[in-house]
mmCIF file of C-alpha atoms in Angstrom:
data_model
loop_
_atom_site.group_PDB
_atom_site.id
_atom_site.type_symbol
_atom_site.label_atom_id
_atom_site.label_comp_id
_atom_site.label_asym_id
_atom_site.label_seq_id
_atom_site.Cartn_x
_atom_site.Cartn_y
_atom_site.Cartn_z
ATOM 1 C CA MET A 1 0.000 0.000 0.000
ATOM 2 C CA THR A 2 1.381 3.407 -0.981
ATOM 3 C CA ASP A 3 1.291 6.417 1.345
ATOM 4 C CA ASP A 4 -1.348 8.021 -0.873
ATOM 5 C CA GLU A 5 -3.569 4.945 -0.497
ATOM 6 C CA LYS A 6 -2.997 4.838 3.261
ATOM 7 C CA PHE A 7 -4.061 8.433 3.758
ATOM 8 C CA MET A 8 -6.976 8.107 1.336
ATOM 9 C CA ARG A 9 -8.258 5.157 3.376
ATOM 10 C CA ALA A 10 -8.208 7.443 6.400
ATOM 11 C CA ALA A 11 -10.243 9.986 4.434
ATOM 12 C CA LEU A 12 -12.666 7.205 3.446
ATOM 13 C CA ALA A 13 -13.176 6.358 7.113
ATOM 14 C CA GLU A 14 -14.176 9.986 7.668
ATOM 15 C CA ALA A 15 -16.514 9.969 4.650
ATOM 16 C CA ARG A 16 -18.389 6.896 5.888
ATOM 17 C CA LYS A 17 -19.406 8.819 9.016
ATOM 18 C CA GLY A 18 -21.672 10.919 6.826
ATOM 19 C CA VAL A 19 -23.352 8.166 4.793
ATOM 20 C CA GLY A 20 -27.119 8.632 4.925
ATOM 21 C CA LYS A 21 -26.868 12.062 6.577
ATOM 22 C CA THR A 22 -25.812 14.494 3.860
ATOM 23 C CA ALA A 23 -28.514 14.395 1.154
ATOM 24 C CA PRO A 24 -28.799 16.035 -1.268
ATOM 25 C CA ASN A 25 -25.022 16.338 -0.918
ATOM 26 C CA PRO A 26 -22.527 13.463 -1.122
ATOM 27 C CA ALA A 27 -20.713 11.969 1.858
ATOM 28 C CA VAL A 28 -17.113 13.192 1.790
ATOM 29 C CA GLY A 29 -14.114 12.809 4.071
ATOM 30 C CA ALA A 30 -10.761 14.588 4.224
ATOM 31 C CA VAL A 31 -7.473 14.476 6.118
ATOM 32 C CA VAL A 32 -4.529 16.874 6.233
ATOM 33 C CA VAL A 33 -1.046 15.334 6.275
ATOM 34 C CA LYS A 34 2.162 16.968 7.535
ATOM 35 C CA ASN A 35 5.545 15.231 7.475
ATOM 36 C CA GLY A 36 3.933 11.869 6.836
ATOM 37 C CA ARG A 37 1.416 12.131 9.689
ATOM 38 C CA ILE A 38 -2.278 13.014 9.796
ATOM 39 C CA VAL A 39 -2.689 16.288 11.681
ATOM 40 C CA ALA A 40 -6.367 17.060 10.971
ATOM 41 C CA ARG A 41 -9.541 15.273 9.871
ATOM 42 C CA GLY A 42 -12.951 16.339 8.642
ATOM 43 C CA TRP A 43 -16.199 14.998 7.189
ATOM 44 C CA HIS A 44 -19.316 16.573 5.747
ATOM 45 C CA ARG A 45 -22.115 16.328 8.289
ATOM 46 C CA ALA A 46 -25.187 17.724 6.512
ATOM 47 C CA ALA A 47 -26.267 19.879 3.581
ATOM 48 C CA GLY A 48 -25.576 23.535 4.339
ATOM 49 C CA GLN A 49 -22.798 22.723 6.799
ATOM 50 C CA PRO A 50 -19.091 23.058 5.937
ATOM 51 C CA HIS A 51 -17.701 20.531 3.486
ATOM 52 C CA ALA A 52 -15.156 17.927 4.571
ATOM 53 C CA GLU A 53 -12.204 19.946 3.312
ATOM 54 C CA ILE A 54 -13.273 23.008 5.302
ATOM 55 C CA GLN A 55 -13.820 20.910 8.432
ATOM 56 C CA ALA A 56 -10.313 19.480 8.093
ATOM 57 C CA LEU A 57 -8.752 22.897 7.528
ATOM 58 C CA LYS A 58 -10.547 24.271 10.591
ATOM 59 C CA ALA A 59 -9.337 21.311 12.641
ATOM 60 C CA LEU A 60 -5.793 22.034 11.459
ATOM 61 C CA GLY A 61 -5.807 25.351 13.330
ATOM 62 C CA HIS A 62 -2.518 26.166 15.050
ATOM 63 C CA ARG A 63 -0.840 23.012 13.758
ATOM 64 C CA LYS A 64 0.071 24.881 10.581
ATOM 65 C CA ALA A 65 3.229 26.964 10.639
ATOM 66 C CA PRO A 66 4.709 29.169 7.886
ATOM 67 C CA GLY A 67 6.631 27.053 5.403
ATOM 68 C CA ASP A 68 4.835 23.787 6.211
ATOM 69 C CA ALA A 69 4.311 21.532 3.189
ATOM 70 C CA LEU A 70 0.813 20.239 3.800
ATOM 71 C CA SER A 71 -1.118 17.696 1.762
ATOM 72 C CA LEU A 72 -4.904 17.443 1.706
ATOM 73 C CA TYR A 73 -6.517 14.080 0.952
ATOM 74 C CA VAL A 74 -10.219 14.163 0.051
ATOM 75 C CA THR A 75 -12.467 11.369 -1.218
ATOM 76 C CA LEU A 76 -14.257 13.491 -3.839
ATOM 77 C CA GLU A 77 -12.987 16.190 -6.155
ATOM 78 C CA PRO A 78 -13.272 19.507 -4.254
ATOM 79 C CA CYS A 79 -16.183 21.702 -5.271
ATOM 80 C CA SER A 80 -15.283 24.667 -7.449
ATOM 81 C CA THR A 81 -18.581 26.556 -7.582
ATOM 82 C CA HIS A 82 -20.583 28.566 -5.058
ATOM 83 C CA GLY A 83 -23.636 26.703 -3.747
ATOM 84 C CA ARG A 84 -24.940 26.731 -0.187
ATOM 85 C CA THR A 85 -21.309 27.227 0.806
ATOM 86 C CA PRO A 86 -18.335 28.906 -0.948
ATOM 87 C CA PRO A 87 -16.152 26.789 -3.261
ATOM 88 C CA CYS A 88 -13.669 24.571 -1.436
ATOM 89 C CA THR A 89 -10.984 25.203 -4.064
ATOM 90 C CA GLU A 90 -10.846 28.826 -2.921
ATOM 91 C CA ALA A 91 -10.410 27.866 0.740
ATOM 92 C CA ILE A 92 -7.754 25.261 -0.100
ATOM 93 C CA VAL A 93 -5.653 27.814 -1.979
ATOM 94 C CA LYS A 94 -5.992 30.402 0.803
ATOM 95 C CA ALA A 95 -4.983 27.824 3.422
ATOM 96 C CA GLY A 96 -1.600 27.359 1.798
ATOM 97 C CA ILE A 97 -2.005 23.661 0.997
ATOM 98 C CA ALA A 98 0.853 22.457 -1.198
ATOM 99 C CA ARG A 99 -0.658 19.249 -2.562
ATOM 100 C CA VAL A 100 -4.209 17.952 -3.063
ATOM 101 C CA VAL A 101 -4.968 14.274 -3.560
ATOM 102 C CA TYR A 102 -8.528 13.221 -4.331
ATOM 103 C CA GLY A 103 -10.199 9.917 -5.086
ATOM 104 C CA ALA A 104 -13.366 10.165 -7.178
ATOM 105 C CA THR A 105 -13.968 12.752 -9.876
ATOM 106 C CA ASP A 106 -17.197 14.751 -9.607
ATOM 107 C CA PRO A 107 -19.694 12.841 -11.815
ATOM 108 C CA ASN A 108 -21.367 16.070 -12.905
ATOM 109 C CA PRO A 109 -19.926 16.825 -16.382
ATOM 110 C CA ARG A 110 -20.139 20.561 -15.660
ATOM 111 C CA HIS A 111 -17.746 20.206 -12.721
ATOM 112 C CA ALA A 112 -15.587 17.170 -13.535
ATOM 113 C CA GLY A 113 -11.901 18.095 -13.631
ATOM 114 C CA LYS A 114 -12.541 21.777 -12.987
ATOM 115 C CA ALA A 115 -11.018 21.724 -9.500
ATOM 116 C CA GLN A 116 -7.805 20.227 -10.822
ATOM 117 C CA LYS A 117 -7.373 23.081 -13.309
ATOM 118 C CA ILE A 118 -8.094 25.756 -10.683
ATOM 119 C CA LEU A 119 -5.722 24.281 -8.113
ATOM 120 C CA ARG A 120 -2.885 23.727 -10.580
ATOM 121 C CA ALA A 121 -3.274 27.238 -11.913
ATOM 122 C CA ALA A 122 -2.768 28.439 -8.327
ATOM 123 C CA GLY A 123 0.496 26.477 -8.087
ATOM 124 C CA LEU A 124 -0.713 23.425 -6.152
ATOM 125 C CA SER A 125 0.288 19.874 -6.982
ATOM 126 C CA VAL A 126 -2.765 17.700 -7.722
ATOM 127 C CA THR A 127 -3.112 13.912 -7.889
ATOM 128 C CA ASP A 128 -6.456 12.370 -8.756
ATOM 129 C CA GLY A 129 -7.905 8.855 -8.954
ATOM 130 C CA VAL A 130 -6.388 7.442 -5.749
ATOM 131 C CA LEU A 131 -8.703 4.598 -4.635
ATOM 132 C CA ALA A 132 -11.228 6.081 -7.054
ATOM 133 C CA ARG A 133 -13.481 3.029 -7.078
ATOM 134 C CA GLU A 134 -13.697 2.825 -3.289
ATOM 135 C CA CYS A 135 -14.307 6.571 -3.029
ATOM 136 C CA ALA A 136 -17.060 6.484 -5.660
ATOM 137 C CA ALA A 137 -18.726 3.524 -3.911
ATOM 138 C CA VAL A 138 -19.393 5.678 -0.842
ATOM 139 C CA ASN A 139 -21.800 7.740 -2.958
ATOM 140 C CA THR A 140 -23.249 5.210 -5.397
ATOM 141 C CA ALA A 141 -26.772 6.635 -5.182
ATOM 142 C CA TRP A 142 -25.637 10.254 -5.384
ATOM 143 C CA ASN A 143 -23.450 9.514 -8.400
ATOM 144 C CA LYS A 144 -26.387 8.075 -10.344
ATOM 145 C CA TRP A 145 -28.745 10.867 -9.301
ATOM 146 C CA ILE A 146 -26.298 13.602 -10.287
ATOM 147 C CA ALA A 147 -25.614 12.013 -13.673
ATOM 148 C CA THR A 148 -29.163 10.929 -14.620
ATOM 149 C CA GLY A 149 -31.696 12.615 -12.346
ATOM 150 C CA LEU A 150 -32.942 9.154 -11.348
ATOM 151 C CA PRO A 151 -32.536 7.664 -7.859
ATOM 152 C CA TRP A 152 -30.674 4.447 -7.094
ATOM 153 C CA VAL A 153 -33.324 1.725 -6.975
ATOM 154 C CA ILE A 154 -33.205 -1.269 -4.630
ATOM 155 C CA ALA A 155 -35.764 -4.031 -5.189
ATOM 156 C CA LYS A 156 -36.651 -5.677 -1.883
ATOM 157 C CA ALA A 157 -38.921 -8.656 -1.262
ATOM 158 C CA ALA A 158 -39.539 -11.417 1.257
ATOM 159 C CA LEU A 159 -40.428 -14.567 -0.645
ATOM 160 C CA THR A 160 -40.950 -18.295 -0.357
ATOM 161 C CA LEU A 161 -38.942 -20.978 -2.134
ATOM 162 C CA ASP A 162 -41.496 -20.998 -4.943
ATOM 163 C CA GLY A 163 -41.173 -17.250 -5.426
ATOM 164 C CA ARG A 164 -44.382 -16.127 -3.733
ATOM 165 C CA ILE A 165 -44.691 -12.984 -1.613
ATOM 166 C CA ALA A 166 -48.127 -13.559 -0.062
ATOM 167 C CA SER A 167 -48.079 -15.142 3.386
ATOM 168 C CA PRO A 168 -49.484 -18.685 3.661
ATOM 169 C CA PRO A 169 -52.872 -19.000 5.425
ATOM 170 C CA GLY A 170 -52.570 -18.613 9.184
ATOM 171 C CA ARG A 171 -49.105 -17.055 9.007
ATOM 172 C CA ARG A 172 -48.638 -13.269 9.148
ATOM 173 C CA TRP A 173 -44.989 -13.125 8.117
ATOM 174 C CA ILE A 174 -42.984 -15.071 5.551
ATOM 175 C CA THR A 175 -39.585 -14.372 7.106
ATOM 176 C CA THR A 176 -38.186 -14.432 10.633
ATOM 177 C CA ALA A 177 -38.015 -11.520 13.062
ATOM 178 C CA ALA A 178 -34.260 -11.298 12.435
ATOM 179 C CA SER A 179 -34.829 -10.884 8.702
ATOM 180 C CA ARG A 180 -37.422 -8.202 9.333
ATOM 181 C CA ARG A 181 -35.062 -6.295 11.619
ATOM 182 C CA ASP A 182 -32.441 -6.341 8.888
ATOM 183 C CA ALA A 183 -35.004 -5.129 6.353
ATOM 184 C CA MET A 184 -35.890 -2.270 8.704
ATOM 185 C CA LYS A 185 -32.228 -1.203 8.701
ATOM 186 C CA LEU A 186 -32.348 -1.205 4.915
ATOM 187 C CA ARG A 187 -35.377 1.113 5.017
ATOM 188 C CA ALA A 188 -33.451 3.461 7.256
ATOM 189 C CA GLN A 189 -30.673 3.740 4.673
ATOM 190 C CA VAL A 190 -32.826 5.036 1.809
ATOM 191 C CA GLN A 191 -34.616 8.318 1.232
ATOM 192 C CA ALA A 192 -37.878 6.865 -0.045
ATOM 193 C CA VAL A 193 -39.869 3.628 0.142
ATOM 194 C CA LEU A 194 -42.136 2.921 -2.842
ATOM 195 C CA VAL A 195 -45.062 0.526 -3.224
ATOM 196 C CA GLY A 196 -47.885 0.109 -5.696
ATOM 197 C CA GLY A 197 -51.423 1.238 -5.029
ATOM 198 C CA GLU A 198 -52.673 -2.343 -4.763
ATOM 199 C CA THR A 199 -50.277 -2.982 -1.882
ATOM 200 C CA VAL A 200 -51.789 -0.048 -0.001
ATOM 201 C CA ARG A 201 -55.322 -1.252 -0.704
ATOM 202 C CA THR A 202 -54.577 -4.864 0.269
ATOM 203 C CA ASP A 203 -52.028 -4.642 3.097
ATOM 204 C CA ASP A 204 -52.422 -1.073 4.440
ATOM 205 C CA PRO A 205 -48.700 -0.849 5.302
ATOM 206 C CA ARG A 206 -47.121 1.891 7.412
ATOM 207 C CA LEU A 207 -43.797 1.880 5.533
ATOM 208 C CA THR A 208 -42.074 3.519 8.498
ATOM 209 C CA VAL A 209 -38.762 2.776 10.173
ATOM 210 C CA ARG A 210 -39.478 1.204 13.545
ATOM 211 C CA GLY A 211 -37.163 0.139 16.336
ATOM 212 C CA LEU A 212 -34.406 2.489 15.184
ATOM 213 C CA ARG A 213 -33.693 6.101 16.040
ATOM 214 C CA LEU A 214 -34.245 8.007 12.816
ATOM 215 C CA LYS A 215 -35.377 11.477 11.856
ATOM 216 C CA PRO A 216 -36.943 12.210 9.473
ATOM 217 C CA GLN A 217 -38.699 9.106 8.202
ATOM 218 C CA PRO A 218 -38.040 8.209 4.558
ATOM 219 C CA LEU A 219 -40.610 9.489 2.099
ATOM 220 C CA ARG A 220 -43.396 7.014 1.388
ATOM 221 C CA ALA A 221 -44.225 6.914 -2.305
ATOM 222 C CA VAL A 222 -47.263 5.202 -3.798
ATOM 223 C CA TRP A 223 -47.284 4.487 -7.532
ATOM 224 C CA THR A 224 -50.892 4.157 -8.645
ATOM 225 C CA LYS A 225 -52.656 4.292 -11.996
ATOM 226 C CA SER A 226 -56.068 5.232 -10.592
ATOM 227 C CA GLY A 227 -55.085 7.210 -7.529
ATOM 228 C CA LYS A 228 -57.932 5.500 -5.677
ATOM 229 C CA LEU A 229 -56.616 4.746 -2.197
ATOM 230 C CA PRO A 230 -58.587 4.154 1.025
ATOM 231 C CA ARG A 231 -59.085 7.441 2.844
ATOM 232 C CA ASP A 232 -58.207 5.759 6.121
ATOM 233 C CA ALA A 233 -54.966 4.196 4.805
ATOM 234 C CA LYS A 234 -52.256 4.487 7.464
ATOM 235 C CA ILE A 235 -49.863 6.341 5.165
ATOM 236 C CA LEU A 236 -52.517 9.030 4.652
ATOM 237 C CA CYS A 237 -53.552 9.423 8.276
ATOM 238 C CA ASP A 238 -50.613 8.810 10.611
ATOM 239 C CA GLU A 239 -48.126 11.276 12.100
ATOM 240 C CA HIS A 240 -45.930 11.007 8.996
ATOM 241 C CA LYS A 241 -48.697 11.715 6.485
ATOM 242 C CA ASP A 242 -46.855 14.820 5.254
ATOM 243 C CA ARG A 243 -44.077 12.497 4.078
ATOM 244 C CA THR A 244 -46.343 10.548 1.733
ATOM 245 C CA VAL A 245 -46.172 11.180 -2.022
ATOM 246 C CA ILE A 246 -48.834 9.879 -4.431
ATOM 247 C CA LEU A 247 -47.507 9.333 -7.965
ATOM 248 C CA LYS A 248 -50.644 9.020 -10.078
ATOM 249 C CA ASN A 249 -51.223 7.842 -13.652
ATOM 250 C CA ILE A 250 -47.621 7.987 -14.855
ATOM 251 C CA SER A 251 -45.082 5.344 -15.800
ATOM 252 C CA LEU A 252 -42.859 3.916 -13.108
ATOM 253 C CA ARG A 253 -39.836 5.541 -14.746
ATOM 254 C CA SER A 254 -41.619 8.902 -14.633
ATOM 255 C CA ALA A 255 -42.523 8.281 -10.995
ATOM 256 C CA LEU A 256 -38.882 7.673 -10.141
ATOM 257 C CA ARG A 257 -37.837 10.753 -12.081
ATOM 258 C CA GLU A 258 -40.370 12.783 -10.105
ATOM 259 C CA LEU A 259 -38.797 11.517 -6.882
ATOM 260 C CA GLY A 260 -35.427 12.522 -8.302
ATOM 261 C CA ARG A 261 -36.760 16.050 -8.774
ATOM 262 C CA LEU A 262 -37.557 16.005 -5.070
ATOM 263 C CA SER A 263 -33.831 15.315 -4.459
ATOM 264 C CA VAL A 264 -34.503 11.677 -3.580
ATOM 265 C CA GLN A 265 -31.310 9.778 -4.386
ATOM 266 C CA SER A 266 -32.265 6.264 -3.239
ATOM 267 C CA VAL A 267 -35.546 4.351 -3.402
ATOM 268 C CA LEU A 268 -36.500 1.002 -1.912
ATOM 269 C CA ILE A 269 -39.251 -0.681 -3.942
ATOM 270 C CA GLU A 270 -41.038 -3.030 -1.561
ATOM 271 C CA GLY A 271 -43.925 -4.243 -3.685
ATOM 272 C CA GLY A 272 -46.122 -5.568 -4.745
ATOM 273 C CA GLY A 273 -45.301 -8.153 -7.346
ATOM 274 C CA ARG A 274 -46.569 -6.106 -10.268
ATOM 275 C CA THR A 275 -44.620 -3.022 -9.225
ATOM 276 C CA LEU A 276 -41.419 -5.031 -8.759
ATOM 277 C CA GLY A 277 -42.014 -6.728 -12.092
ATOM 278 C CA GLU A 278 -42.482 -3.396 -13.849
ATOM 279 C CA ALA A 279 -39.260 -2.156 -12.279
ATOM 280 C CA PHE A 280 -37.288 -5.144 -13.567
ATOM 281 C CA ASP A 281 -38.953 -5.091 -16.989
ATOM 282 C CA GLY A 282 -38.138 -1.406 -17.346
ATOM 283 C CA GLY A 283 -34.473 -1.835 -16.430
ATOM 284 C CA LEU A 284 -34.975 0.458 -13.459
ATOM 285 C CA VAL A 285 -33.476 -1.732 -10.717
ATOM 286 C CA ASP A 286 -29.867 -1.178 -9.651
ATOM 287 C CA GLU A 287 -29.685 -3.513 -6.667
ATOM 288 C CA VAL A 288 -31.604 -6.509 -5.333
ATOM 289 C CA CYS A 289 -32.202 -7.471 -1.700
ATOM 290 C CA PHE A 290 -34.336 -10.598 -1.392
ATOM 291 C CA TYR A 291 -35.083 -12.504 1.804
ATOM 292 C CA LEU A 292 -35.767 -16.169 1.068
ATOM 293 C CA ALA A 293 -37.715 -18.251 3.598
ATOM 294 C CA PRO A 294 -37.744 -22.105 3.638
ATOM 295 C CA LEU A 295 -41.435 -22.279 2.756
ATOM 296 C CA LEU A 296 -43.520 -23.434 -0.193
ATOM 297 C CA SER A 297 -46.847 -21.639 -0.348
ATOM 298 C CA GLY A 298 -48.180 -21.645 -3.880
ATOM 299 C CA GLY A 299 -50.690 -18.945 -4.679
ATOM 300 C CA PRO A 300 -50.961 -16.336 -7.416
ATOM 301 C CA THR A 301 -48.723 -13.536 -6.097
ATOM 302 C CA ALA A 302 -45.280 -13.874 -7.638
ATOM 303 C CA ALA A 303 -42.430 -11.707 -6.388
ATOM 304 C CA THR A 304 -41.895 -10.175 -9.828
ATOM 305 C CA GLY A 305 -45.164 -10.588 -11.655
ATOM 306 C CA ALA A 306 -44.785 -8.807 -14.969
ATOM 307 C CA ARG A 307 -43.719 -9.509 -18.553
ATOM 308 C CA GLY A 308 -40.377 -11.105 -17.691
ATOM 309 C CA VAL A 309 -37.727 -12.197 -20.191
ATOM 310 C CA GLY A 310 -37.987 -14.375 -23.249
ATOM 311 C CA SER A 311 -35.070 -16.696 -22.474
ATOM 312 C CA ASN A 312 -32.506 -17.584 -19.822
ATOM 313 C CA ARG A 313 -29.933 -15.768 -21.901
ATOM 314 C CA ALA A 314 -31.886 -12.538 -21.441
ATOM 315 C CA ALA A 315 -32.357 -13.055 -17.704
ATOM 316 C CA ILE A 316 -31.308 -10.307 -15.322
ATOM 317 C CA GLN A 317 -27.988 -11.142 -13.706
ATOM 318 C CA LEU A 318 -26.468 -10.014 -10.432
ATOM 319 C CA SER A 319 -22.860 -9.250 -9.620
ATOM 320 C CA GLU A 320 -21.157 -9.038 -6.226
ATOM 321 C CA ALA A 321 -23.854 -11.333 -4.836
ATOM 322 C CA ALA A 322 -23.606 -11.763 -1.066
ATOM 323 C CA TYR A 323 -25.533 -14.216 1.097
ATOM 324 C CA ILE A 324 -26.280 -13.865 4.816
ATOM 325 C CA ARG A 325 -28.316 -16.214 6.987
ATOM 326 C CA PHE A 326 -30.880 -14.964 9.479
ATOM 327 C CA GLY A 327 -31.924 -18.127 11.282
ATOM 328 C CA ASP A 328 -33.424 -20.351 8.585
ATOM 329 C CA ASP A 329 -33.786 -17.440 6.142
ATOM 330 C CA VAL A 330 -31.215 -16.409 3.561
ATOM 331 C CA ARG A 331 -30.711 -12.847 2.375
ATOM 332 C CA LEU A 332 -29.369 -12.353 -1.136
ATOM 333 C CA ARG A 333 -28.048 -8.923 -2.005
ATOM 334 C CA GLY A 334 -26.353 -8.006 -5.263
ATOM 335 C CA LEU A 335 -25.999 -5.432 -8.014
ATOM 336 C CA VAL A 336 -27.907 -5.706 -11.282
ATOM 337 C CA VAL A 337 -25.573 -6.155 -14.239
ATOM 338 C CA LYS A 338 -26.380 -3.417 -16.719
ATOM 339 C CA SER A 339 -26.116 -4.218 -20.426
#
């Protein structure tokens, strides 16, 4: 491992502190290095608050002396435009940093590479692309949203061995309590939970995060052709009713784009079968998280009940598949391979 990689890993550790807290901004971490040692650290805590680079420079404080050759390591290319806060490139130059090392390039074509030009023009040494893949992975959802306007979509389902998502008679849940706790953590990691209108009419779900300390709750989105939902549905009447969005009479892609306009970067599609099927058929799913229970139930409700593919060769494939057991259940999580 090179020194640049070592210090970038330290910056990554800082960035991960902000995952799930910074929307609509990315999670970013930074460290300042002097004579081969880290002398200051920083991470972006929330939109509107100082960026990671500024936090690190503030933490540096009196540790900087005239003539010091300081290096700044940051997981994402420093911002070069004025948004809610001034551009970080300006602060970096004023702070007297000699060298900037960053991991991922800003995915926005209007900004990509701009910081490097500004910093080099000011006489700083710049190295980019250090642990770029790891740095980009911290902000997978943000990267997609910035580039496309669409949120990162996770398809989630609890299903039986024969691919059914309706509980067998006399049994409320398909999966174990441990699986459901894990699924609740997944809800807490996204900005919106989406279901179809039929799921609301049939199951009357709350779609809230329970058992975890979280504020605010993720948005609850309902994709419905008719817009006809029970007036007493929990999502329309409970204490989080102002965080419910009804997406009426539009395609699922358009519904996701509308959520993107609301600065939603990640969406968990929880059902039902038709909605999940539409998502797969439309090539809208980026990640899969399925909980498989050792049951055979039969019944008409398939986990992904839509058009499907015409052959095994055309089947949707997953990469980086990971399996975890929760009692007798198995969770499969993986990324959809895009053609």
